[in-house]
mmCIF file of C-alpha atoms in Angstrom:
data_model
loop_
_atom_site.group_PDB
_atom_site.id
_atom_site.type_symbol
_atom_site.label_atom_id
_atom_site.label_comp_id
_atom_site.label_asym_id
_atom_site.label_seq_id
_atom_site.Cartn_x
_atom_site.Cartn_y
_atom_site.Cartn_z
ATOM 1 C CA MET A 248 130.027 68.866 38.167
ATOM 2 C CA LYS A 249 129.341 71.871 40.382
ATOM 3 C CA ASN A 250 130.275 71.827 44.057
ATOM 4 C CA ASP A 251 131.098 68.141 43.581
ATOM 5 C CA LYS A 252 127.531 67.376 42.590
ATOM 6 C CA LEU A 253 126.437 65.786 39.351
ATOM 7 C CA GLU A 254 124.396 68.259 37.282
ATOM 8 C CA VAL A 255 121.364 66.537 35.766
ATOM 9 C CA THR A 256 118.565 67.606 33.473
ATOM 10 C CA VAL A 257 115.126 66.052 33.290
ATOM 11 C CA ILE A 258 113.506 66.382 29.859
ATOM 12 C CA GLY A 259 109.752 65.864 30.136
ATOM 13 C CA GLY A 260 109.288 66.556 33.809
ATOM 14 C CA SER A 261 105.539 67.014 33.916
ATOM 15 C CA GLY A 262 104.518 63.379 33.610
ATOM 16 C CA TYR A 263 104.316 60.758 36.345
ATOM 17 C CA VAL A 264 107.745 59.256 35.610
ATOM 18 C CA GLY A 265 109.284 62.729 35.468
ATOM 19 C CA GLY A 266 107.681 63.512 38.838
ATOM 20 C CA GLU A 267 109.086 60.367 40.384
ATOM 21 C CA LEU A 268 112.525 61.152 38.992
ATOM 22 C CA LEU A 269 112.378 64.584 40.629
ATOM 23 C CA ARG A 270 111.175 63.121 43.965
ATOM 24 C CA LEU A 271 114.136 60.717 44.009
ATOM 25 C CA LEU A 272 116.787 63.077 42.625
ATOM 26 C CA LEU A 273 115.911 65.947 44.984
ATOM 27 C CA ARG A 274 116.933 63.740 47.928
ATOM 28 C CA HIS A 275 119.980 62.255 46.178
ATOM 29 C CA PRO A 276 123.110 63.573 47.994
ATOM 30 C CA GLY A 277 125.326 63.459 44.906
ATOM 31 C CA VAL A 278 123.028 65.158 42.425
ATOM 32 C CA ARG A 279 121.793 68.627 41.617
ATOM 33 C CA ILE A 280 118.878 69.090 39.210
ATOM 34 C CA SER A 281 119.823 72.001 36.990
ATOM 35 C CA GLN A 282 116.837 71.979 34.614
ATOM 36 C CA VAL A 283 113.433 70.350 34.283
ATOM 37 C CA THR A 284 111.633 70.852 31.030
ATOM 38 C CA SER A 285 108.027 70.852 29.909
ATOM 39 C CA ARG A 286 106.949 72.572 26.738
ATOM 40 C CA LYS A 287 103.364 72.824 27.954
ATOM 41 C CA PHE A 288 104.082 74.179 31.477
ATOM 42 C CA VAL A 289 107.061 76.553 30.880
ATOM 43 C CA ASN A 290 107.760 78.899 33.826
ATOM 44 C CA LEU A 291 105.287 77.175 36.120
ATOM 45 C CA ASP A 292 106.367 75.702 39.468
ATOM 46 C CA VAL A 293 107.240 72.004 39.288
ATOM 47 C CA SER A 294 105.268 71.566 42.512
ATOM 48 C CA LEU A 295 102.105 72.681 40.708
ATOM 49 C CA LEU A 296 102.089 69.367 38.848
ATOM 50 C CA HIS A 297 103.871 67.343 41.525
ATOM 51 C CA PRO A 298 102.298 68.594 44.743
ATOM 52 C CA ASN A 299 104.228 66.118 46.881
ATOM 53 C CA LEU A 300 107.307 68.334 46.149
ATOM 54 C CA ARG A 301 105.813 71.483 47.687
ATOM 55 C CA GLY A 302 108.391 73.081 49.956
ATOM 56 C CA VAL A 303 111.017 70.660 48.715
ATOM 57 C CA THR A 304 111.976 72.515 45.572
ATOM 58 C CA ASP A 305 111.419 75.889 43.938
ATOM 59 C CA LEU A 306 112.313 74.544 40.455
ATOM 60 C CA LYS A 307 110.247 75.769 37.512
ATOM 61 C CA PHE A 308 109.710 74.062 34.211
ATOM 62 C CA SER A 309 111.901 75.432 31.478
ATOM 63 C CA ASN A 310 111.610 75.350 27.702
ATOM 64 C CA PRO A 311 113.170 72.253 26.103
ATOM 65 C CA ASP A 312 114.566 74.531 23.373
ATOM 66 C CA GLU A 313 116.699 76.364 25.946
ATOM 67 C CA VAL A 314 118.419 73.443 27.663
ATOM 68 C CA ARG A 315 122.051 74.061 28.642
ATOM 69 C CA HIS A 316 124.838 71.462 28.980
ATOM 70 C CA SER A 317 124.709 69.128 32.009
ATOM 71 C CA ASP A 318 126.514 65.971 33.146
ATOM 72 C CA LEU A 319 123.567 63.631 32.515
ATOM 73 C CA ILE A 320 120.202 63.942 30.847
ATOM 74 C CA PHE A 321 117.109 61.906 31.702
ATOM 75 C CA LEU A 322 114.510 61.684 28.972
ATOM 76 C CA ALA A 323 110.998 61.001 30.245
ATOM 77 C CA LEU A 324 109.140 61.571 26.991
ATOM 78 C CA PRO A 325 106.261 59.694 25.337
ATOM 79 C CA ASN A 326 107.277 56.762 23.132
ATOM 80 C CA GLY A 327 108.476 57.914 19.718
ATOM 81 C CA GLU A 328 109.587 61.408 20.821
ATOM 82 C CA SER A 329 113.116 60.869 22.077
ATOM 83 C CA MET A 330 114.462 59.483 18.788
ATOM 84 C CA ASN A 331 113.372 62.673 17.026
ATOM 85 C CA SER A 332 115.406 64.863 19.351
ATOM 86 C CA MET A 333 118.144 62.469 20.509
ATOM 87 C CA GLU A 334 120.941 64.063 18.479
ATOM 88 C CA LYS A 335 120.303 67.342 20.295
ATOM 89 C CA TRP A 336 120.407 65.704 23.741
ATOM 90 C CA LEU A 337 123.602 63.840 22.856
ATOM 91 C CA SER A 338 125.248 67.189 22.043
ATOM 92 C CA LEU A 339 124.228 68.607 25.403
ATOM 93 C CA SER A 340 125.427 65.828 27.718
ATOM 94 C CA GLU A 341 128.055 63.127 28.009
ATOM 95 C CA LYS A 342 125.462 60.718 29.322
ATOM 96 C CA VAL A 343 121.818 60.048 28.515
ATOM 97 C CA ILE A 344 119.256 57.784 30.204
ATOM 98 C CA ASP A 345 116.142 57.434 28.068
ATOM 99 C CA LEU A 346 113.133 56.093 29.928
ATOM 100 C CA GLY A 347 110.996 55.745 26.801
ATOM 101 C CA ALA A 348 110.791 52.837 24.405
ATOM 102 C CA ASP A 349 112.750 54.288 21.475
ATOM 103 C CA PHE A 350 116.142 52.704 22.211
ATOM 104 C CA ARG A 351 115.213 49.524 24.030
ATOM 105 C CA LEU A 352 115.377 47.182 21.045
ATOM 106 C CA LYS A 353 118.596 46.501 19.172
ATOM 107 C CA ASP A 354 117.015 45.721 15.824
ATOM 108 C CA ALA A 355 115.396 48.517 13.785
ATOM 109 C CA ALA A 356 113.103 46.127 11.889
ATOM 110 C CA GLU A 357 111.888 44.595 15.089
ATOM 111 C CA TRP A 358 111.338 48.087 16.543
ATOM 112 C CA GLN A 359 109.275 49.038 13.499
ATOM 113 C CA HIS A 360 107.274 45.819 13.761
ATOM 114 C CA TRP A 361 106.265 46.512 17.393
ATOM 115 C CA TYR A 362 105.947 50.327 17.282
ATOM 116 C CA GLY A 363 104.416 50.680 13.836
ATOM 117 C CA LYS A 364 106.775 53.236 12.311
ATOM 118 C CA GLU A 365 110.289 53.504 10.983
ATOM 119 C CA HIS A 366 113.039 54.243 13.514
ATOM 120 C CA VAL A 367 114.662 57.653 12.944
ATOM 121 C CA LEU A 368 118.093 56.702 14.302
ATOM 122 C CA PRO A 369 118.586 52.973 13.611
ATOM 123 C CA ASP A 370 122.374 53.219 13.873
ATOM 124 C CA TRP A 371 122.054 54.357 17.459
ATOM 125 C CA LEU A 372 120.060 51.367 18.694
ATOM 126 C CA SER A 373 123.144 49.256 19.301
ATOM 127 C CA ARG A 374 124.845 52.050 21.247
ATOM 128 C CA PHE A 375 122.307 52.047 24.059
ATOM 129 C CA VAL A 376 122.722 49.588 26.933
ATOM 130 C CA TYR A 377 119.529 47.974 28.192
ATOM 131 C CA GLY A 378 119.247 49.463 31.661
ATOM 132 C CA LEU A 379 118.350 46.620 33.973
ATOM 133 C CA PRO A 380 121.208 46.575 36.553
ATOM 134 C CA GLU A 381 120.568 43.068 37.903
ATOM 135 C CA ILE A 382 121.285 41.595 34.472
ATOM 136 C CA TYR A 383 123.523 44.211 32.791
ATOM 137 C CA ARG A 384 125.353 45.848 35.708
ATOM 138 C CA ARG A 385 128.833 45.632 34.162
ATOM 139 C CA GLU A 386 127.670 47.173 30.850
ATOM 140 C CA ILE A 387 125.717 49.973 32.597
ATOM 141 C CA LYS A 388 128.765 50.957 34.697
ATOM 142 C CA SER A 389 130.759 51.873 31.590
ATOM 143 C CA ALA A 390 127.811 53.057 29.453
ATOM 144 C CA ARG A 391 127.203 56.609 28.212
ATOM 145 C CA TYR A 392 123.736 55.811 26.864
ATOM 146 C CA VAL A 393 121.168 53.719 28.663
ATOM 147 C CA ALA A 394 117.640 52.741 27.664
ATOM 148 C CA GLY A 395 115.417 52.122 30.658
ATOM 149 C CA PRO A 396 113.252 48.993 30.355
ATOM 150 C CA GLY A 397 109.483 48.974 30.104
ATOM 151 C CA CYS A 398 107.945 48.501 33.528
ATOM 152 C CA GLU A 399 106.154 45.265 32.681
ATOM 153 C CA ALA A 400 109.267 43.980 30.941
ATOM 154 C CA ALA A 401 111.482 44.830 33.932
ATOM 155 C CA VAL A 402 109.514 42.746 36.437
ATOM 156 C CA SER A 403 109.026 39.873 33.972
ATOM 157 C CA ILE A 404 112.702 39.689 33.097
ATOM 158 C CA LEU A 405 113.687 39.723 36.759
ATOM 159 C CA CYS A 406 111.244 36.915 37.431
ATOM 160 C CA LEU A 407 112.309 34.722 34.560
ATOM 161 C CA TYR A 408 116.053 35.374 34.427
ATOM 162 C CA PRO A 409 117.211 32.771 37.051
ATOM 163 C CA PHE A 410 115.008 30.071 35.535
ATOM 164 C CA ILE A 411 115.962 30.684 31.905
ATOM 165 C CA LYS A 412 119.658 31.203 32.614
ATOM 166 C CA ASN A 413 119.833 27.971 34.588
ATOM 167 C CA ASN A 414 117.785 25.969 32.027
ATOM 168 C CA ILE A 415 115.026 25.196 34.527
ATOM 169 C CA ILE A 416 112.033 25.948 32.262
ATOM 170 C CA LYS A 417 111.075 25.227 28.662
ATOM 171 C CA SER A 418 111.672 28.094 26.228
ATOM 172 C CA HIS A 419 107.917 28.088 25.496
ATOM 173 C CA PRO A 420 105.153 28.399 26.436
ATOM 174 C CA ILE A 421 105.861 31.116 28.963
ATOM 175 C CA ILE A 422 102.654 32.972 29.810
ATOM 176 C CA ILE A 423 102.828 36.267 31.637
ATOM 177 C CA ASP A 424 99.551 37.322 33.191
ATOM 178 C CA ALA A 425 100.071 41.001 34.110
ATOM 179 C CA LYS A 426 97.787 43.080 36.284
ATOM 180 C CA MET A 427 98.456 46.730 35.547
ATOM 181 C CA SER A 428 97.742 49.975 37.346
ATOM 182 C CA SER A 429 96.309 53.155 35.863
ATOM 183 C CA SER A 430 99.505 55.257 36.165
ATOM 184 C CA GLN A 431 101.082 53.114 33.464
ATOM 185 C CA ALA A 432 98.840 54.882 30.954
ATOM 186 C CA GLY A 433 100.573 58.204 31.747
ATOM 187 C CA SER A 434 99.308 61.544 32.976
ATOM 188 C CA LYS A 435 97.435 62.532 29.814
ATOM 189 C CA ALA A 436 93.672 62.010 30.137
ATOM 190 C CA SER A 437 91.871 59.809 27.635
ATOM 191 C CA TRP A 438 88.497 58.204 27.093
ATOM 192 C CA ALA A 439 89.838 55.043 28.748
ATOM 193 C CA SER A 440 91.069 56.990 31.773
ATOM 194 C CA HIS A 441 87.783 58.859 32.269
ATOM 195 C CA HIS A 442 86.750 58.083 35.835
ATOM 196 C CA PRO A 443 83.371 56.407 35.157
ATOM 197 C CA GLU A 444 85.082 54.158 32.622
ATOM 198 C CA ARG A 445 88.308 53.376 34.534
ATOM 199 C CA ALA A 446 87.088 53.142 38.144
ATOM 200 C CA GLY A 447 86.377 49.599 39.255
ATOM 201 C CA ALA A 448 87.610 48.154 35.990
ATOM 202 C CA ILE A 449 89.142 44.744 35.567
ATOM 203 C CA ARG A 450 89.737 45.218 31.849
ATOM 204 C CA SER A 451 91.573 42.849 29.602
ATOM 205 C CA TYR A 452 93.170 45.501 27.363
ATOM 206 C CA LYS A 453 95.995 43.590 25.691
ATOM 207 C CA PRO A 454 95.414 39.846 25.786
ATOM 208 C CA THR A 455 98.001 39.122 23.062
ATOM 209 C CA ASN A 456 100.876 40.834 21.189
ATOM 210 C CA HIS A 457 102.005 43.127 23.984
ATOM 211 C CA ARG A 458 105.033 45.213 22.849
ATOM 212 C CA HIS A 459 107.114 44.322 25.881
ATOM 213 C CA GLN A 460 107.370 40.740 24.668
ATOM 214 C CA ALA A 461 110.077 41.966 22.244
ATOM 215 C CA GLU A 462 112.361 43.357 24.897
ATOM 216 C CA ILE A 463 111.860 40.403 27.243
ATOM 217 C CA GLU A 464 112.837 37.953 24.506
ATOM 218 C CA GLN A 465 115.761 40.194 23.507
ATOM 219 C CA ALA A 466 117.062 40.287 27.088
ATOM 220 C CA PHE A 467 117.354 36.485 27.223
ATOM 221 C CA ARG A 468 119.059 35.896 23.848
ATOM 222 C CA PRO A 469 122.606 36.162 25.299
ATOM 223 C CA PHE A 470 121.793 33.487 27.900
ATOM 224 C CA SER A 471 119.566 30.975 26.228
ATOM 225 C CA GLY A 472 118.985 31.592 22.556
ATOM 226 C CA GLU A 473 115.404 32.066 21.499
ATOM 227 C CA VAL A 474 112.577 32.031 24.036
ATOM 228 C CA ALA A 475 108.960 32.907 23.320
ATOM 229 C CA VAL A 476 106.961 34.775 25.909
ATOM 230 C CA SER A 477 103.262 35.667 25.737
ATOM 231 C CA ILE A 478 101.798 38.526 27.788
ATOM 232 C CA SER A 479 98.147 38.996 28.656
ATOM 233 C CA ALA A 480 97.636 42.376 30.279
ATOM 234 C CA THR A 481 94.723 43.382 32.451
ATOM 235 C CA ALA A 482 94.016 46.838 33.862
ATOM 236 C CA VAL A 483 92.912 46.632 37.490
ATOM 237 C CA GLU A 484 91.818 49.041 40.218
ATOM 238 C CA MET A 485 95.217 50.276 41.286
ATOM 239 C CA VAL A 486 97.016 53.628 40.774
ATOM 240 C CA ARG A 487 100.574 52.263 41.135
ATOM 241 C CA GLY A 488 102.021 48.783 40.740
ATOM 242 C CA ILE A 489 102.243 45.694 38.613
ATOM 243 C CA LEU A 490 101.696 42.122 39.594
ATOM 244 C CA VAL A 491 102.815 39.462 37.144
ATOM 245 C CA THR A 492 101.844 35.795 37.524
ATOM 246 C CA ILE A 493 104.033 33.860 35.131
ATOM 247 C CA HIS A 494 103.200 30.297 34.059
ATOM 248 C CA ALA A 495 106.181 28.284 32.805
ATOM 249 C CA PHE A 496 106.794 24.584 32.472
ATOM 250 C CA LEU A 497 109.754 22.666 33.900
ATOM 251 C CA ASP A 498 112.426 21.322 31.590
ATOM 252 C CA LYS A 499 113.676 18.957 34.261
ATOM 253 C CA GLU A 500 112.643 17.715 37.652
ATOM 254 C CA ILE A 501 113.451 20.176 40.361
ATOM 255 C CA GLY A 502 112.371 20.765 43.936
ATOM 256 C CA GLU A 503 111.659 23.828 46.008
ATOM 257 C CA LYS A 504 114.991 23.724 47.817
ATOM 258 C CA GLU A 505 116.934 23.682 44.539
ATOM 259 C CA ILE A 506 114.919 26.623 43.250
ATOM 260 C CA ARG A 507 115.576 28.553 46.409
ATOM 261 C CA ALA A 508 119.293 27.812 46.029
ATOM 262 C CA ILE A 509 119.247 29.101 42.434
ATOM 263 C CA LEU A 510 117.426 32.285 43.399
ATOM 264 C CA LYS A 511 119.920 32.831 46.204
ATOM 265 C CA LYS A 512 122.808 32.353 43.824
ATOM 266 C CA GLU A 513 121.401 34.830 41.294
ATOM 267 C CA TYR A 514 119.886 37.426 43.608
ATOM 268 C CA GLY A 515 121.422 36.841 47.058
ATOM 269 C CA ASN A 516 123.510 40.013 46.795
ATOM 270 C CA GLU A 517 120.986 42.177 44.927
ATOM 271 C CA PRO A 518 119.918 45.193 46.972
ATOM 272 C CA PHE A 519 116.513 45.509 45.356
ATOM 273 C CA VAL A 520 115.353 41.909 44.598
ATOM 274 C CA ARG A 521 113.706 40.066 47.465
ATOM 275 C CA ILE A 522 112.517 36.464 47.477
ATOM 276 C CA ILE A 523 109.072 36.360 49.056
ATOM 277 C CA LYS A 524 107.586 32.937 49.723
ATOM 278 C CA MET A 525 106.256 32.767 53.268
ATOM 279 C CA ASN A 526 104.153 30.215 55.076
ATOM 280 C CA ARG A 527 102.763 32.716 57.539
ATOM 281 C CA GLY A 528 101.322 36.200 57.572
ATOM 282 C CA LEU A 529 99.117 37.977 55.035
ATOM 283 C CA TYR A 530 101.727 38.905 52.440
ATOM 284 C CA ARG A 531 102.942 35.395 51.562
ATOM 285 C CA TYR A 532 103.713 36.164 47.940
ATOM 286 C CA PRO A 533 104.769 39.398 46.255
ATOM 287 C CA GLU A 534 102.182 42.134 46.316
ATOM 288 C CA PRO A 535 102.512 45.602 44.763
ATOM 289 C CA LYS A 536 100.432 47.292 47.465
ATOM 290 C CA ILE A 537 103.306 47.463 49.976
ATOM 291 C CA LEU A 538 105.926 48.365 47.312
ATOM 292 C CA GLN A 539 104.521 51.809 46.516
ATOM 293 C CA GLY A 540 107.332 54.345 46.249
ATOM 294 C CA THR A 541 110.078 51.726 46.658
ATOM 295 C CA ASN A 542 112.673 50.385 44.229
ATOM 296 C CA PHE A 543 112.116 46.762 45.265
ATOM 297 C CA CYS A 544 111.170 43.918 42.943
ATOM 298 C CA ASP A 545 109.626 41.114 45.036
ATOM 299 C CA LEU A 546 109.735 37.655 43.542
ATOM 300 C CA GLY A 547 108.012 34.449 44.662
ATOM 301 C CA PHE A 548 107.200 31.062 43.166
ATOM 302 C CA GLU A 549 105.217 27.865 43.607
ATOM 303 C CA LEU A 550 105.587 24.486 41.995
ATOM 304 C CA GLU A 551 102.757 22.323 40.711
ATOM 305 C CA ASN A 552 104.346 18.915 40.328
ATOM 306 C CA ARG A 553 101.277 17.209 38.769
ATOM 307 C CA THR A 554 101.512 19.418 35.671
ATOM 308 C CA SER A 555 105.205 20.373 35.906
ATOM 309 C CA ARG A 556 104.075 23.962 36.107
ATOM 310 C CA LEU A 557 106.189 26.627 37.741
ATOM 311 C CA VAL A 558 104.289 29.738 38.758
ATOM 312 C CA ILE A 559 106.510 32.772 39.285
ATOM 313 C CA ILE A 560 105.014 35.814 40.942
ATOM 314 C CA GLY A 561 106.576 39.272 40.694
ATOM 315 C CA ALA A 562 105.626 42.709 41.917
ATOM 316 C CA ILE A 563 107.059 46.236 41.522
ATOM 317 C CA ASP A 564 105.973 49.838 41.679
ATOM 318 C CA ASN A 565 105.773 50.592 37.941
ATOM 319 C CA LEU A 566 106.908 54.197 38.433
ATOM 320 C CA VAL A 567 109.911 53.289 40.574
ATOM 321 C CA LYS A 568 111.580 49.949 39.842
ATOM 322 C CA GLY A 569 109.637 50.009 36.591
ATOM 323 C CA ALA A 570 110.929 53.451 35.567
ATOM 324 C CA ALA A 571 112.386 56.316 37.665
ATOM 325 C CA GLY A 572 113.950 54.364 40.517
ATOM 326 C CA ASN A 573 115.586 51.925 38.152
ATOM 327 C CA ALA A 574 116.932 54.895 36.182
ATOM 328 C CA VAL A 575 118.425 56.412 39.335
ATOM 329 C CA GLN A 576 119.980 53.003 40.066
ATOM 330 C CA CYS A 577 121.558 53.211 36.590
ATOM 331 C CA LEU A 578 122.754 56.782 37.266
ATOM 332 C CA ASN A 579 124.413 55.532 40.469
ATOM 333 C CA LEU A 580 126.239 52.783 38.535
ATOM 334 C CA MET A 581 127.250 55.146 35.699
ATOM 335 C CA SER A 582 128.520 57.804 38.114
ATOM 336 C CA GLY A 583 130.242 55.721 40.772
ATOM 337 C CA PHE A 584 127.732 56.321 43.559
ATOM 338 C CA PRO A 585 126.745 53.449 45.867
ATOM 339 C CA GLU A 586 123.956 51.685 44.000
ATOM 340 C CA GLU A 587 121.284 52.263 46.627
ATOM 341 C CA THR A 588 121.849 56.006 46.943
ATOM 342 C CA GLY A 589 118.551 57.915 46.930
ATOM 343 C CA LEU A 590 116.570 54.698 46.773
ATOM 344 C CA GLU A 591 116.409 53.778 50.457
ATOM 345 C CA PHE A 592 112.649 54.265 50.949
ATOM 346 C CA THR A 593 111.203 51.066 52.440
ATOM 347 C CA GLY A 594 107.554 51.642 51.563
ATOM 348 C CA LEU A 595 104.511 52.007 53.777
ATOM 349 C CA HIS A 596 102.367 49.620 55.782
ATOM 350 C CA PRO A 597 99.468 49.935 56.039
ATOM 351 C CA VAL A 598 98.828 51.848 52.869
ATOM 352 C CA MET B 30 129.303 28.390 71.676
ATOM 353 C CA SER B 31 126.260 27.936 69.472
ATOM 354 C CA VAL B 32 124.307 24.938 68.272
ATOM 355 C CA GLU B 33 123.797 24.344 64.566
ATOM 356 C CA GLY B 34 121.042 23.078 62.366
ATOM 357 C CA THR B 35 119.800 23.183 58.806
ATOM 358 C CA CYS B 36 116.612 24.934 57.621
ATOM 359 C CA PRO B 37 114.333 22.217 56.205
ATOM 360 C CA VAL B 38 112.877 24.719 53.749
ATOM 361 C CA CYS B 39 115.899 26.337 52.131
ATOM 362 C CA GLU B 40 118.794 24.313 53.604
ATOM 363 C CA ALA B 41 120.476 27.383 55.025
ATOM 364 C CA GLU B 42 122.799 26.747 57.972
ATOM 365 C CA VAL B 43 121.235 28.091 61.156
ATOM 366 C CA ASN B 44 123.107 28.974 64.325
ATOM 367 C CA LEU B 45 121.181 29.091 67.566
ATOM 368 C CA LYS B 46 122.238 30.092 71.058
ATOM 369 C CA GLU B 47 123.467 27.230 73.248
ATOM 370 C CA ASP B 48 120.510 27.363 75.698
ATOM 371 C CA VAL B 49 117.931 26.866 72.894
ATOM 372 C CA LEU B 50 115.064 24.546 73.954
ATOM 373 C CA VAL B 51 113.065 21.866 72.152
ATOM 374 C CA SER B 52 109.777 23.368 70.777
ATOM 375 C CA GLU B 53 111.337 26.864 70.592
ATOM 376 C CA ILE B 54 110.133 28.732 67.512
ATOM 377 C CA PHE B 55 112.211 31.150 65.407
ATOM 378 C CA SER B 56 112.565 32.463 61.830
ATOM 379 C CA CYS B 57 115.119 31.122 59.371
ATOM 380 C CA PRO B 58 117.570 34.028 58.774
ATOM 381 C CA ASP B 59 117.618 33.224 55.060
ATOM 382 C CA CYS B 60 114.121 32.342 53.882
ATOM 383 C CA HIS B 61 112.223 33.624 56.953
ATOM 384 C CA SER B 62 110.261 30.378 57.289
ATOM 385 C CA ILE B 63 108.953 29.784 60.801
ATOM 386 C CA LEU B 64 110.866 26.847 62.263
ATOM 387 C CA VAL B 65 110.586 24.807 65.429
ATOM 388 C CA VAL B 66 113.346 22.944 67.271
ATOM 389 C CA ASP B 67 112.470 19.263 67.119
ATOM 390 C CA SER B 68 115.421 17.787 69.026
ATOM 391 C CA ILE B 69 118.896 18.724 70.278
ATOM 392 C CA TYR B 70 121.887 16.430 70.477
ATOM 393 C CA ASP B 71 125.612 17.206 70.802
ATOM 394 C CA HIS B 72 125.351 20.829 69.593
ATOM 395 C CA GLN B 73 123.224 19.828 66.597
ATOM 396 C CA VAL B 74 119.552 20.700 66.359
ATOM 397 C CA SER B 75 116.974 19.018 64.231
ATOM 398 C CA LEU B 76 114.535 21.607 62.826
ATOM 399 C CA LYS B 77 111.046 21.284 61.395
ATOM 400 C CA GLU B 78 108.824 23.761 59.705
ATOM 401 C CA ALA B 79 106.349 25.028 62.288
ATOM 402 C CA PRO B 80 102.728 24.143 61.453
ATOM 403 C CA ALA B 81 101.012 27.016 59.691
ATOM 404 C CA ILE B 82 97.373 27.917 59.248
ATOM 405 C CA GLU B 83 96.388 27.850 55.589
ATOM 406 C CA GLU B 84 95.097 31.105 54.294
ATOM 407 C CA ASP B 85 91.674 30.660 52.740
ATOM 408 C CA TRP B 86 90.099 33.591 50.911
ATOM 409 C CA GLY B 87 87.629 31.309 49.170
ATOM 410 C CA GLN B 88 88.198 29.323 46.008
#
């Protein structure tokens, strides 16, 4: 702590998640960013890559090999990179929040199954707390090491949690139809992100066996035993945001009023979860368009009695509640700040 | 003194000002459904969901 501010370091600050972390942390009253690293852009202005921060900061990217001690380190690295350097980061900070996938799963064999290689630090998997405050708030408050959820997993878990915990739906099938934005693919250009190929696409890119199924199922084990979720992911014409439409089937008869009561019980005091099911206006169900830049997760539902189908609809900004904003929420819990600090942005309309 | 009713959508308790009138429209403070006052008797109001226009974007 310097001048009563928490000193934080952002490792991997040149990507989209890193940029969002900087945007949020630069306006956080209890935090000072001491270092932002990027091996590729050393000594260049942060605002060169994140032009929305022009005039807000004169930070420059530093070399990840020259990182000094700080109170908390955020890791915003590509999947598979943080486990290779984690021992170094642990020696440089009391607390670490990893936004990548390396420490989300508890079981090394399961991690290897989904990520296709052996985990470098299997003994450390159990030491990371899964960083979704609405479900694991108590654990995050006392945690030193937090693994931020995948964006698609975060919104799906928040949608399903009240229904699985309260035994409303069958443990399978649970089908998650996810519409994904282009920023989820990261800031590195690829053939798939080439404008003529990506623009206007409605591309079914992962109809089965999506990796996030593993962390969603893991998150529910303490509440319900085994559940089986199936994700079908489609890339759509959107830069930010995720919309999930989840199809589940009722395990018992239930009406809309009872569902509303359950959602109120589980989320009534949550600062970032809103129940959206309106009978008027244009935005009657959750929609990612109006969540851009916010830390909200909007959740709605509809019952189809004829088939006992429950449709749960969830929306987030993948870069905020799905990554950087959620990580700042974890920082607030870990550091004793009010949970909403730095996350007050309400979004834009129209946008 | 206020008059009381129950939201027919989410069953939240709703308090309205004493001079509320039949046919008056307001939002439920809990679920934000648009409600209409159907009748008033002895500081209790009966509420109904206000008729809404279905959104039709083609199907």
